[in-house]
Short mmCIF file of C-alpha atoms in Angstrom, two decimals:
data_model
loop_
_atom_site.label_atom_id
_atom_site.label_comp_id
_atom_site.label_asym_id
_atom_site.label_seq_id
_atom_site.Cartn_x
_atom_site.Cartn_y
_atom_site.Cartn_z
CA MET A 262 104.97 0.72 29.18
CA ASP A 263 106.02 4.34 28.70
CA LYS A 264 103.40 6.43 26.93
CA ILE A 265 102.57 9.95 25.90
CA LEU A 266 99.07 11.39 26.13
CA ILE A 267 97.76 13.51 23.26
CA LEU A 268 94.87 15.83 24.07
CA ASP A 269 92.79 16.39 20.97
CA PHE A 270 91.32 19.86 20.47
CA GLY A 271 89.69 18.85 17.19
CA SER A 272 92.43 19.06 14.58
CA GLN A 273 91.96 16.84 11.52
CA VAL A 274 95.64 15.84 11.80
CA THR A 275 95.80 15.04 15.50
CA GLN A 276 96.19 11.35 14.69
CA LEU A 277 99.33 12.12 12.70
CA ILE A 278 100.98 13.16 15.96
CA GLY A 279 100.28 9.69 17.28
CA ARG A 280 101.40 8.17 13.99
CA ARG A 281 104.79 9.90 14.18
CA LEU A 282 105.29 8.84 17.81
CA ARG A 283 104.49 5.23 16.92
CA GLU A 284 107.18 5.40 14.22
CA LEU A 285 109.58 6.10 17.09
CA ASN A 286 108.24 2.98 18.90
CA VAL A 287 106.69 5.26 21.51
CA PHE A 288 103.22 4.26 22.64
CA CYS A 289 100.65 7.04 22.83
CA GLU A 290 96.95 7.49 23.49
CA ILE A 291 94.65 10.19 22.18
CA TYR A 292 91.89 11.65 24.35
CA PRO A 293 89.42 14.50 23.85
CA TYR A 294 90.68 17.69 25.47
CA ASN A 295 87.84 17.60 28.05
CA LYS A 296 88.38 13.96 29.08
CA VAL A 297 91.88 13.93 30.52
CA PRO A 298 92.54 10.47 32.02
CA ALA A 299 94.19 9.82 35.34
CA ILE A 300 97.94 10.45 35.18
CA ASP A 301 99.92 7.43 36.36
CA ALA A 302 103.62 6.57 36.32
CA SER A 303 103.48 5.28 32.74
CA VAL A 304 102.67 8.74 31.39
CA LYS A 305 105.94 10.46 30.47
CA GLY A 306 104.63 13.53 28.66
CA VAL A 307 101.60 15.31 27.20
CA ILE A 308 100.98 16.92 23.81
CA LEU A 309 98.23 19.46 23.07
CA SER A 310 96.97 19.24 19.48
CA GLY A 311 95.86 21.86 17.00
CA SER A 312 92.24 22.90 16.50
CA PRO A 313 90.00 24.63 13.95
CA CYS A 314 88.99 27.02 16.75
CA SER A 315 90.54 30.27 17.93
CA VAL A 316 91.49 30.66 21.58
CA ARG A 317 89.69 34.02 21.36
CA ASP A 318 86.33 32.37 20.61
CA ALA A 319 83.73 32.51 23.36
CA ASN A 320 83.31 28.73 23.22
CA ALA A 321 86.95 27.87 22.56
CA PRO A 322 87.93 24.44 23.94
CA GLN A 323 89.75 24.63 27.26
CA ALA A 324 91.54 21.87 29.09
CA ASP A 325 92.45 21.47 32.74
CA LEU A 326 96.24 21.06 32.70
CA SER A 327 96.72 21.16 36.47
CA ALA A 328 97.28 17.39 36.78
CA PHE A 329 100.53 17.52 34.82
CA ARG A 330 101.57 21.10 33.97
CA GLY A 331 105.02 21.71 35.45
CA ARG A 332 105.39 18.07 36.54
CA LEU A 333 105.55 16.39 33.12
CA PRO A 334 107.00 17.59 29.83
CA LEU A 335 104.33 19.37 27.79
CA LEU A 336 104.29 20.27 24.09
CA GLY A 337 101.67 22.57 22.58
CA ILE A 338 101.17 22.39 18.81
CA CYS A 339 99.47 25.25 16.88
CA TYR A 340 96.25 25.83 18.88
CA GLY A 341 97.98 24.08 21.78
CA ALA A 342 100.78 26.67 21.64
CA GLN A 343 98.32 29.54 21.46
CA TYR A 344 96.33 28.09 24.36
CA LEU A 345 99.45 27.86 26.54
CA SER A 346 100.24 31.48 25.72
CA TYR A 347 96.66 32.67 26.25
CA ILE A 348 96.14 31.06 29.69
CA GLY A 349 99.59 32.29 30.77
CA GLY A 350 98.81 35.94 30.11
CA GLY A 351 100.32 36.22 26.65
CA LYS A 352 98.54 37.86 23.74
CA VAL A 353 96.95 35.96 20.84
CA GLU A 354 95.58 38.10 18.02
CA ALA A 355 94.13 37.67 14.56
CA SER A 356 97.14 37.93 12.27
CA ASP A 357 97.39 40.45 9.45
CA THR A 358 99.48 37.91 7.56
CA ARG A 359 97.88 34.52 8.06
CA GLU A 360 100.25 31.63 7.56
CA TYR A 361 99.02 28.59 5.65
CA GLY A 362 101.40 26.17 3.99
CA ARG A 363 105.18 26.08 3.85
CA ALA A 364 107.37 28.52 5.78
CA ILE A 365 111.06 28.66 6.66
CA LEU A 366 111.76 28.39 10.36
CA THR A 367 114.94 29.96 11.74
CA VAL A 368 116.25 28.58 15.04
CA THR A 369 117.20 31.54 17.25
CA ALA A 370 118.12 29.89 20.57
CA GLU A 371 119.33 26.54 21.86
CA SER A 372 116.61 24.21 23.04
CA PRO A 373 116.35 20.48 23.71
CA LEU A 374 113.24 20.49 21.47
CA LEU A 375 115.27 21.66 18.48
CA LYS A 376 118.45 19.68 19.14
CA GLY A 377 120.01 18.59 15.85
CA VAL A 378 117.50 20.61 13.77
CA SER A 379 118.99 22.70 10.97
CA ARG A 380 119.28 26.41 11.67
CA GLN A 381 116.85 27.00 8.83
CA THR A 382 114.26 24.35 8.07
CA GLN A 383 110.91 24.05 6.32
CA VAL A 384 107.77 23.83 8.48
CA TRP A 385 104.04 23.67 7.73
CA MET A 386 101.82 26.43 9.08
CA SER A 387 98.03 26.42 9.36
CA HIS A 388 96.74 29.25 11.53
CA GLY A 389 94.92 32.56 11.27
CA ASP A 390 95.78 33.74 14.80
CA SER A 391 99.29 34.49 15.97
CA ILE A 392 100.99 34.91 19.34
CA SER A 393 101.99 38.58 19.48
CA ALA A 394 103.24 38.53 23.08
CA LEU A 395 104.56 35.57 25.07
CA PRO A 396 103.46 34.76 28.61
CA LYS A 397 105.75 35.47 31.54
CA GLY A 398 108.70 33.08 31.73
CA ALA A 399 108.59 32.07 28.06
CA GLN A 400 111.49 32.48 25.64
CA VAL A 401 111.47 32.48 21.84
CA ILE A 402 113.51 29.64 20.33
CA ALA A 403 112.54 29.91 16.64
CA SER A 404 110.84 32.34 14.23
CA THR A 405 109.64 32.63 10.65
CA ALA A 406 109.63 35.71 8.46
CA ASP A 407 106.04 36.52 9.51
CA VAL A 408 105.77 34.92 12.95
CA VAL A 409 108.30 35.96 15.56
CA ASN A 410 107.05 33.59 18.26
CA ALA A 411 106.90 30.49 16.07
CA ALA A 412 108.40 28.29 18.82
CA PHE A 413 109.06 28.98 22.49
CA GLN A 414 109.81 27.31 25.79
CA PHE A 415 109.36 28.13 29.47
CA ALA A 416 112.39 28.72 31.63
CA ASP A 417 111.12 27.16 34.87
CA GLU A 418 109.23 24.13 33.57
CA PRO A 419 109.57 21.50 30.79
CA THR A 420 106.90 23.13 28.62
CA TYR A 421 107.41 23.79 24.91
CA ALA A 422 105.23 25.18 22.14
CA VAL A 423 105.30 25.50 18.35
CA GLN A 424 102.85 27.36 16.11
CA PHE A 425 103.54 25.01 13.19
CA HIS A 426 102.71 21.32 12.71
CA PRO A 427 105.74 19.03 13.26
CA GLU A 428 103.56 15.96 12.65
CA VAL A 429 102.87 16.59 8.96
CA PHE A 430 105.10 15.40 6.15
CA HIS A 431 105.82 18.93 4.88
CA THR A 432 107.63 19.89 8.09
CA SER A 433 111.01 18.58 6.98
CA GLU A 434 112.48 17.90 10.42
CA GLY A 435 109.24 17.47 12.34
CA SER A 436 110.01 13.85 13.22
CA ARG A 437 113.32 14.96 14.73
CA MET A 438 111.48 17.50 16.90
CA LEU A 439 108.99 14.90 18.10
CA GLU A 440 111.85 12.47 18.73
CA ASN A 441 113.61 15.13 20.80
CA PHE A 442 110.44 15.60 22.82
CA ALA A 443 109.48 11.93 23.28
CA LEU A 444 112.85 10.21 23.66
CA GLY A 445 114.94 13.13 24.89
CA ILE A 446 112.80 15.45 27.01
CA CYS A 447 110.23 12.85 28.16
CA GLY A 448 112.75 10.02 28.43
CA CYS A 449 110.56 7.39 26.75
CA LYS A 450 112.42 4.14 26.04
CA GLY A 451 110.90 3.61 22.60
CA ASP A 452 110.15 -0.04 23.35
CA TRP A 453 106.67 -0.33 21.80
CA THR A 454 107.19 -2.94 19.05
CA PRO A 455 104.97 -5.45 17.20
CA ASP A 456 106.27 -8.26 19.41
CA SER A 457 105.54 -6.32 22.60
CA PHE A 458 102.07 -5.46 21.26
CA ILE A 459 101.37 -9.14 20.53
CA ASP A 460 102.51 -10.27 23.99
CA THR A 461 100.49 -7.60 25.78
CA THR A 462 97.38 -8.04 23.63
CA VAL A 463 97.33 -11.84 23.91
CA GLU A 464 97.51 -11.53 27.69
CA ASP A 465 94.77 -8.88 27.72
CA LEU A 466 92.51 -10.94 25.42
CA ARG A 467 92.80 -14.03 27.60
CA ARG A 468 91.93 -12.01 30.70
CA GLN A 469 89.08 -10.16 28.96
CA ILE A 470 87.43 -13.15 27.26
CA GLY A 471 88.09 -15.96 29.72
CA THR A 472 86.49 -19.23 28.60
CA GLU A 473 83.69 -17.65 26.54
CA LYS A 474 83.45 -18.03 22.77
CA VAL A 475 84.09 -15.33 20.19
CA ILE A 476 82.84 -14.85 16.64
CA LEU A 477 84.78 -12.73 14.18
CA GLY A 478 83.70 -11.21 10.90
CA LEU A 479 86.41 -12.31 8.48
CA SER A 480 86.69 -10.47 5.17
CA GLY A 481 90.04 -11.56 3.77
CA GLY A 482 91.47 -8.10 4.39
CA VAL A 483 94.54 -7.31 6.45
CA ASP A 484 92.68 -6.07 9.52
CA SER A 485 90.31 -8.99 10.03
CA THR A 486 93.04 -11.51 9.16
CA VAL A 487 95.47 -10.12 11.74
CA ALA A 488 92.66 -9.81 14.31
CA GLY A 489 91.71 -13.44 13.66
CA VAL A 490 95.23 -14.83 13.99
CA LEU A 491 95.87 -12.72 17.10
CA LEU A 492 92.66 -13.96 18.73
CA HIS A 493 93.44 -17.57 17.72
CA LYS A 494 96.85 -17.22 19.36
CA ALA A 495 95.14 -16.02 22.53
CA ILE A 496 92.06 -18.27 22.79
CA GLY A 497 92.44 -21.01 20.17
CA ASP A 498 89.26 -22.95 19.33
CA GLN A 499 87.09 -20.53 21.31
CA LEU A 500 87.14 -18.41 18.12
CA THR A 501 84.77 -18.99 15.20
CA CYS A 502 85.25 -16.86 12.09
CA ILE A 503 82.32 -16.04 9.80
CA PHE A 504 82.80 -14.68 6.31
CA VAL A 505 79.62 -13.06 5.00
CA ASN A 506 79.00 -12.86 1.27
CA ASN A 507 77.06 -9.62 1.05
CA GLY A 508 76.74 -9.83 -2.74
CA LEU A 509 78.93 -6.74 -3.04
CA LEU A 510 82.34 -8.40 -3.17
CA ARG A 511 84.93 -8.34 -5.94
CA LYS A 512 85.08 -10.99 -8.64
CA ASN A 513 85.55 -14.49 -7.14
CA GLU A 514 86.19 -12.90 -3.73
CA PHE A 515 83.99 -15.21 -1.65
CA GLU A 516 85.57 -18.43 -2.89
CA GLY A 517 89.09 -16.98 -2.89
CA VAL A 518 88.93 -15.75 0.70
CA LEU A 519 87.67 -19.08 2.03
CA ALA A 520 90.46 -20.92 0.18
CA SER A 521 93.15 -18.59 1.56
CA TYR A 522 92.40 -19.56 5.17
CA LYS A 523 92.42 -23.33 4.79
CA ASP A 524 96.00 -23.76 6.03
CA MET A 525 95.91 -21.16 8.84
CA GLY A 526 94.18 -23.19 11.53
CA LEU A 527 91.19 -20.85 11.75
CA ASN A 528 87.66 -22.18 12.04
CA VAL A 529 85.91 -20.33 9.18
CA ILE A 530 82.23 -20.52 8.18
CA GLY A 531 81.02 -19.07 4.87
CA ALA A 532 77.63 -17.33 5.03
CA ASP A 533 75.95 -16.39 1.74
CA ALA A 534 73.49 -13.54 2.41
CA SER A 535 73.91 -11.78 -0.94
CA ALA A 536 70.23 -11.87 -1.91
CA ALA A 537 69.15 -10.12 1.30
CA PHE A 538 71.71 -7.34 0.91
CA LEU A 539 70.87 -6.62 -2.73
CA GLU A 540 67.14 -6.59 -2.00
CA ALA A 541 67.59 -4.11 0.88
CA LEU A 542 69.68 -1.78 -1.28
CA LYS A 543 67.09 -1.46 -4.05
CA GLY A 544 66.35 2.19 -4.80
CA VAL A 545 68.88 3.49 -2.22
CA THR A 546 71.29 6.16 -3.51
CA GLU A 547 72.52 8.10 -0.47
CA PRO A 548 75.97 6.93 0.74
CA GLU A 549 75.25 7.01 4.48
CA ALA A 550 71.98 5.15 3.92
CA LYS A 551 73.86 2.43 2.05
CA ARG A 552 76.38 2.11 4.87
CA LYS A 553 73.67 1.85 7.51
CA ILE A 554 71.70 -0.77 5.56
CA ILE A 555 74.83 -2.86 5.05
CA GLY A 556 75.75 -2.45 8.71
CA ARG A 557 72.27 -3.49 9.84
CA LEU A 558 72.22 -6.61 7.66
CA PHE A 559 75.75 -7.43 8.76
CA VAL A 560 74.45 -7.42 12.33
CA GLU A 561 71.39 -9.50 11.47
CA THR A 562 73.45 -12.07 9.57
CA PHE A 563 75.93 -12.38 12.38
CA ASP A 564 73.19 -12.60 14.94
CA SER A 565 71.65 -15.56 13.14
CA TYR A 566 74.98 -17.41 13.18
CA ALA A 567 75.89 -16.32 16.70
CA LYS A 568 72.74 -18.01 18.02
CA LYS A 569 73.98 -21.30 16.58
CA ILE A 570 77.30 -21.08 18.45
CA GLU A 571 76.81 -22.14 22.05
CA ASN A 572 78.27 -19.80 24.66
CA ALA A 573 79.21 -17.14 22.06
CA ARG A 574 79.42 -13.93 24.04
CA TRP A 575 81.81 -11.77 22.03
CA LEU A 576 81.90 -10.20 18.60
CA ALA A 577 85.45 -9.52 17.43
CA GLN A 578 86.06 -6.84 14.82
CA GLY A 579 89.09 -5.68 12.87
CA THR A 580 88.47 -2.04 13.74
CA ILE A 581 91.60 0.10 13.43
CA TYR A 582 92.34 3.66 14.48
CA PRO A 583 91.37 5.48 11.25
CA ASP A 584 87.96 3.75 11.37
CA VAL A 585 87.40 5.12 14.84
CA ILE A 586 88.68 8.61 14.04
CA GLU A 587 86.61 9.10 10.89
CA SER A 588 83.45 7.79 12.55
CA ALA A 589 83.44 10.23 15.44
CA GLY A 590 84.54 13.75 16.12
CA ILE A 591 84.68 16.01 19.14
CA PRO A 592 81.13 17.42 19.42
CA GLY A 593 80.98 20.95 18.08
CA ILE A 594 84.58 20.91 16.87
CA ALA A 595 85.74 17.96 14.76
CA SER A 596 83.16 16.82 12.25
CA LYS A 597 82.27 13.21 11.53
CA ILE A 598 83.53 12.25 8.08
CA LYS A 599 81.55 9.02 7.71
CA SER A 600 80.02 6.22 9.71
CA HIS A 601 81.67 2.83 9.74
CA HIS A 602 79.74 -0.33 10.50
CA ASN A 603 82.77 -1.77 12.31
CA VAL A 604 82.70 0.97 14.94
CA GLY A 605 80.42 0.87 17.98
CA GLY A 606 76.68 0.46 18.32
CA LEU A 607 76.55 -3.29 17.74
CA PRO A 608 76.38 -4.89 21.20
CA GLU A 609 72.85 -3.64 21.94
CA GLU A 610 71.54 -5.08 18.68
CA MET A 611 73.43 -8.36 18.72
CA ASN A 612 73.47 -9.05 22.46
CA LEU A 613 77.23 -9.60 22.16
CA LYS A 614 80.13 -7.80 23.75
CA ILE A 615 82.65 -6.18 21.42
CA VAL A 616 86.36 -7.01 21.35
CA GLU A 617 88.59 -4.97 19.03
CA PRO A 618 92.21 -6.07 19.41
CA LEU A 619 93.52 -3.67 16.71
CA ARG A 620 91.53 -0.60 17.69
CA MET A 621 94.60 1.47 18.59
CA LEU A 622 96.69 0.54 15.52
CA PHE A 623 97.25 2.34 12.25
CA LYS A 624 97.20 0.24 9.09
CA ASP A 625 100.95 -0.11 8.63
CA GLU A 626 101.23 -1.13 12.29
CA VAL A 627 98.63 -3.85 11.65
CA ARG A 628 100.85 -5.13 8.84
CA ARG A 629 103.92 -5.11 11.08
CA VAL A 630 102.01 -7.13 13.67
CA GLY A 631 100.80 -9.51 10.93
CA ARG A 632 104.36 -10.18 9.81
CA ALA A 633 105.44 -10.75 13.41
CA LEU A 634 102.60 -13.31 13.70
CA GLY A 635 103.92 -15.15 10.63
CA ILE A 636 100.95 -14.43 8.35
CA LYS A 637 101.78 -14.94 4.67
CA GLU A 638 102.84 -11.85 2.78
CA GLU A 639 100.09 -11.95 0.15
CA LEU A 640 97.56 -11.43 2.96
CA VAL A 641 99.62 -8.94 4.98
CA SER A 642 100.31 -6.71 1.96
CA ARG A 643 96.77 -6.82 0.60
CA HIS A 644 95.16 -3.45 -0.14
CA PRO A 645 92.47 -2.13 2.22
CA PHE A 646 88.93 -2.78 1.03
CA PRO A 647 85.93 -0.84 2.38
CA GLY A 648 83.51 -2.57 4.75
CA PRO A 649 80.49 -1.64 2.57
CA SER A 650 82.37 -3.24 -0.36
CA LEU A 651 81.47 -2.30 -3.94
CA ALA A 652 78.26 -0.58 -2.80
CA ILE A 653 80.20 2.63 -2.23
CA ARG A 654 82.08 2.30 -5.51
CA ILE A 655 78.81 2.40 -7.42
CA ILE A 656 77.62 5.98 -7.28
CA GLY A 657 73.86 5.85 -6.90
CA GLU A 658 71.64 2.78 -6.72
CA VAL A 659 73.29 -0.64 -6.51
CA THR A 660 72.02 -3.25 -8.96
CA GLU A 661 73.25 -6.67 -10.04
CA GLU A 662 73.89 -5.34 -13.55
CA LYS A 663 76.06 -2.50 -12.25
CA LEU A 664 77.91 -4.87 -9.92
CA SER A 665 78.69 -7.15 -12.85
CA VAL A 666 80.13 -4.26 -14.87
CA LEU A 667 82.15 -2.96 -11.94
CA ARG A 668 83.54 -6.40 -11.02
CA GLU A 669 84.88 -6.97 -14.52
CA ALA A 670 86.49 -3.52 -14.76
CA ASP A 671 87.95 -3.82 -11.25
CA ASP A 672 89.36 -7.28 -12.00
CA ILE A 673 91.16 -5.98 -15.10
CA PHE A 674 92.58 -3.04 -13.11
CA ILE A 675 93.83 -5.11 -10.15
CA ARG A 676 95.29 -7.88 -12.34
CA GLY A 677 97.04 -5.18 -14.39
CA LEU A 678 98.59 -3.72 -11.24
CA ARG A 679 99.93 -7.10 -10.18
CA ALA A 680 101.30 -7.90 -13.66
CA TYR A 681 103.16 -4.63 -14.26
CA ASP A 682 106.84 -5.09 -13.37
CA CYS A 683 108.18 -1.97 -11.68
CA SER A 684 111.24 -3.52 -10.02
CA GLY A 685 113.47 -1.18 -12.03
CA MET A 686 111.51 1.89 -10.91
CA ASP A 687 111.93 3.95 -7.78
CA PHE A 688 108.66 2.91 -6.12
CA PRO A 689 108.76 1.74 -2.48
CA SER A 690 106.37 -0.95 -1.31
CA ALA A 691 103.26 0.61 0.22
CA SER A 692 103.06 -2.05 2.94
CA ASP A 693 106.74 -1.71 3.90
CA PRO A 694 108.49 1.43 2.57
CA ARG A 695 111.91 -0.08 3.34
CA VAL A 696 111.36 -2.57 0.49
CA LYS A 697 111.25 -1.76 -3.22
CA ALA A 698 107.96 -2.64 -4.92
CA ALA A 699 108.08 -5.56 -7.36
CA ASN A 700 104.90 -4.50 -9.14
CA LEU A 701 102.43 -1.63 -9.16
CA TYR A 702 100.07 -3.39 -6.74
CA ASP A 703 102.82 -3.49 -4.11
CA ALA A 704 103.62 0.20 -4.66
CA ILE A 705 100.04 1.34 -4.07
CA TRP A 706 98.20 1.67 -0.76
CA GLN A 707 94.68 1.21 -2.10
CA ALA A 708 93.17 0.88 -5.57
CA GLY A 709 89.79 0.27 -7.12
CA VAL A 710 87.36 1.26 -9.84
CA ILE A 711 84.33 3.51 -9.40
CA LEU A 712 81.27 3.18 -11.64
CA LEU A 713 79.88 6.63 -12.42
CA PRO A 714 76.12 7.34 -12.64
CA ILE A 715 76.33 9.12 -15.97
CA LYS A 716 76.66 8.12 -19.61
CA SER A 717 78.98 9.43 -22.28
CA VAL A 718 79.05 9.18 -26.05
CA GLY A 719 81.62 6.91 -27.65
CA VAL A 720 82.40 5.21 -30.94
CA MET A 721 83.16 1.50 -31.28
CA GLY A 722 83.72 0.25 -34.81
CA ASP A 723 81.18 2.06 -36.93
CA GLU A 724 78.65 2.41 -34.13
CA ARG A 725 77.89 5.20 -31.71
CA THR A 726 77.76 4.10 -28.05
CA TYR A 727 76.15 5.71 -25.03
CA GLU A 728 77.56 3.95 -21.96
CA ASN A 729 79.05 4.50 -18.51
CA PRO A 730 82.47 5.92 -17.69
CA VAL A 731 84.49 4.36 -14.89
CA ALA A 732 87.08 6.11 -12.75
CA LEU A 733 90.31 4.47 -11.64
CA ARG A 734 91.42 5.31 -8.10
CA ALA A 735 94.89 4.52 -6.74
CA VAL A 736 96.55 6.24 -3.79
CA VAL A 737 99.70 6.14 -1.70
CA SER A 738 99.46 6.60 2.05
CA THR A 739 100.89 5.39 5.34
CA ASP A 740 97.84 5.58 7.59
CA ALA A 741 94.74 6.46 5.49
CA MET A 742 94.46 9.80 7.30
CA THR A 743 96.10 11.50 4.31
CA ALA A 744 96.68 10.12 0.82
CA ASP A 745 97.96 11.21 -2.59
CA TRP A 746 97.21 9.88 -6.05
CA PHE A 747 99.69 7.45 -7.56
CA PRO A 748 101.83 8.64 -10.53
CA PHE A 749 101.14 5.82 -12.98
CA PRO A 750 103.39 5.24 -16.00
CA TYR A 751 101.44 6.40 -19.05
CA ASP A 752 101.71 3.04 -20.80
CA PHE A 753 99.93 1.36 -17.89
CA LEU A 754 97.02 3.82 -18.00
CA ARG A 755 96.80 3.41 -21.77
CA ASP A 756 96.79 -0.37 -21.66
CA VAL A 757 94.35 -0.79 -18.76
CA SER A 758 91.97 1.75 -20.29
CA ASN A 759 91.99 -0.04 -23.63
CA GLU A 760 91.43 -3.43 -22.01
CA ILE A 761 88.50 -2.25 -19.89
CA ILE A 762 86.78 -0.56 -22.83
CA ARG A 763 87.35 -3.56 -25.13
CA LYS A 764 86.28 -6.25 -22.68
CA VAL A 765 83.67 -4.74 -20.36
CA ARG A 766 80.26 -4.28 -21.91
CA GLY A 767 78.61 -1.09 -20.67
CA VAL A 768 81.84 0.96 -20.35
CA ASN A 769 83.13 3.26 -23.09
CA ARG A 770 85.32 5.71 -21.18
CA VAL A 771 88.01 5.46 -18.46
CA VAL A 772 89.24 8.40 -16.35
CA TYR A 773 91.84 8.59 -13.57
CA ASP A 774 91.10 10.37 -10.29
CA ILE A 775 94.02 12.63 -9.31
CA SER A 776 92.54 14.03 -6.08
CA SER A 777 94.45 13.88 -2.80
CA LYS A 778 93.03 13.34 0.70
CA PRO A 779 92.28 15.93 1.94
CA PRO A 780 90.28 17.55 0.37
CA ALA A 781 88.85 14.37 -1.20
CA THR A 782 88.51 11.00 0.54
CA ILE A 783 90.01 7.74 -0.72
CA GLU A 784 86.61 6.28 -1.56
CA TRP A 785 84.04 8.30 -3.49
CA GLU A 786 81.21 7.62 -1.05
#
């Protein structure tokens, strides 16, 4: 299959480059800049990402481009553009007028990279350095008011560079530019589809696993459900699914998840380990510590069940790309945002090999694959739910009393989202933007309630109260790498706030979180 390699120099939005290529049905793989894989016939082009570094830094990341430079189409983005200029003898200097945010790009010369792009178009800049002189053989193809060499190409090789970010939403015609590069310049066929992914993955899973048995941690979420059905398609009864009740689930979640899989042909075992999880979390307040405790007990619980399954040699996980990206960065450049107990580190502890059939997929791609597998829509369109469950929606120590309060408030919020008819509103479905949302739940990517570790004064009847506030969180996104808060109708916020305060003992105030990601994250911990 045709593919494009993306060399990551540490930008927080590198994965958006891959995301945009996948929207074009072009397969791509992302590698650290210093771990360039072997170039075979399937590789049709290479993209160099942005970076928080300056090419002028003493320890600036440098990549060996000799394996493909001049032979394959190459596109440098932001730092990648500056790096191409710098190693070619051009001049990169600290700019007197740094460009951050929106800018108007003016196309000044014909180029296959900018084919069909408006003469003037909005782009998104994020750089302090600027290319003041191009390397030999390079020609300017577009400029902004402050940056003359905003885009350029080389005359004697298929190498292109832009100092802006075509992958981000705010670059109006960025997808067109990436399409020109991938389908036009590189000649990719654009044949990476859910059906082709299923066929290839099923074949790979059968070859990888053979006749050995696999256990899968099933949670009821989209990722583990699709992973389970995909594995079942590949290896059938060799798969055993285990759903662990960690005591941190939503209201009636354990029973509801088990019931939802009864007609899907999956072999599912329910494991209630809630007491052990709650005991281990006593007195723990630090978010990473919570995650590690939950991850450790997850391993221990699985290990106890794995030993009961003869010839079980594999642990399957619903790990997806954002999990991997946020759990690891390029050392010294991209920082780790958080650990994720679905990512790495488990085989040594569990004596099982890891299989992650969805590891290279973004969330909306997982849903597309789920639909192609025939999974029912209520499971495919379900909101993401964090692996550590409600433990990271309780700020501070987790207790049974706090969990009870949070479950009730969360249940009112989620039921309210499902009940609110927004078919007459202009909200697309979060799980499939081509479809109009029937209710607020369908319009939102992820939603939940956070219990805050403070108390506020309130008045109920003739009495003064001193109870906890809760925060509502609801975001729209396509890949979890970036997200924005959802613009609720005021009557919904009014009604859900009133219902929570009236019905949930221990809560006397409701607030709505209107922070985007970045700078915030979707979850609070």
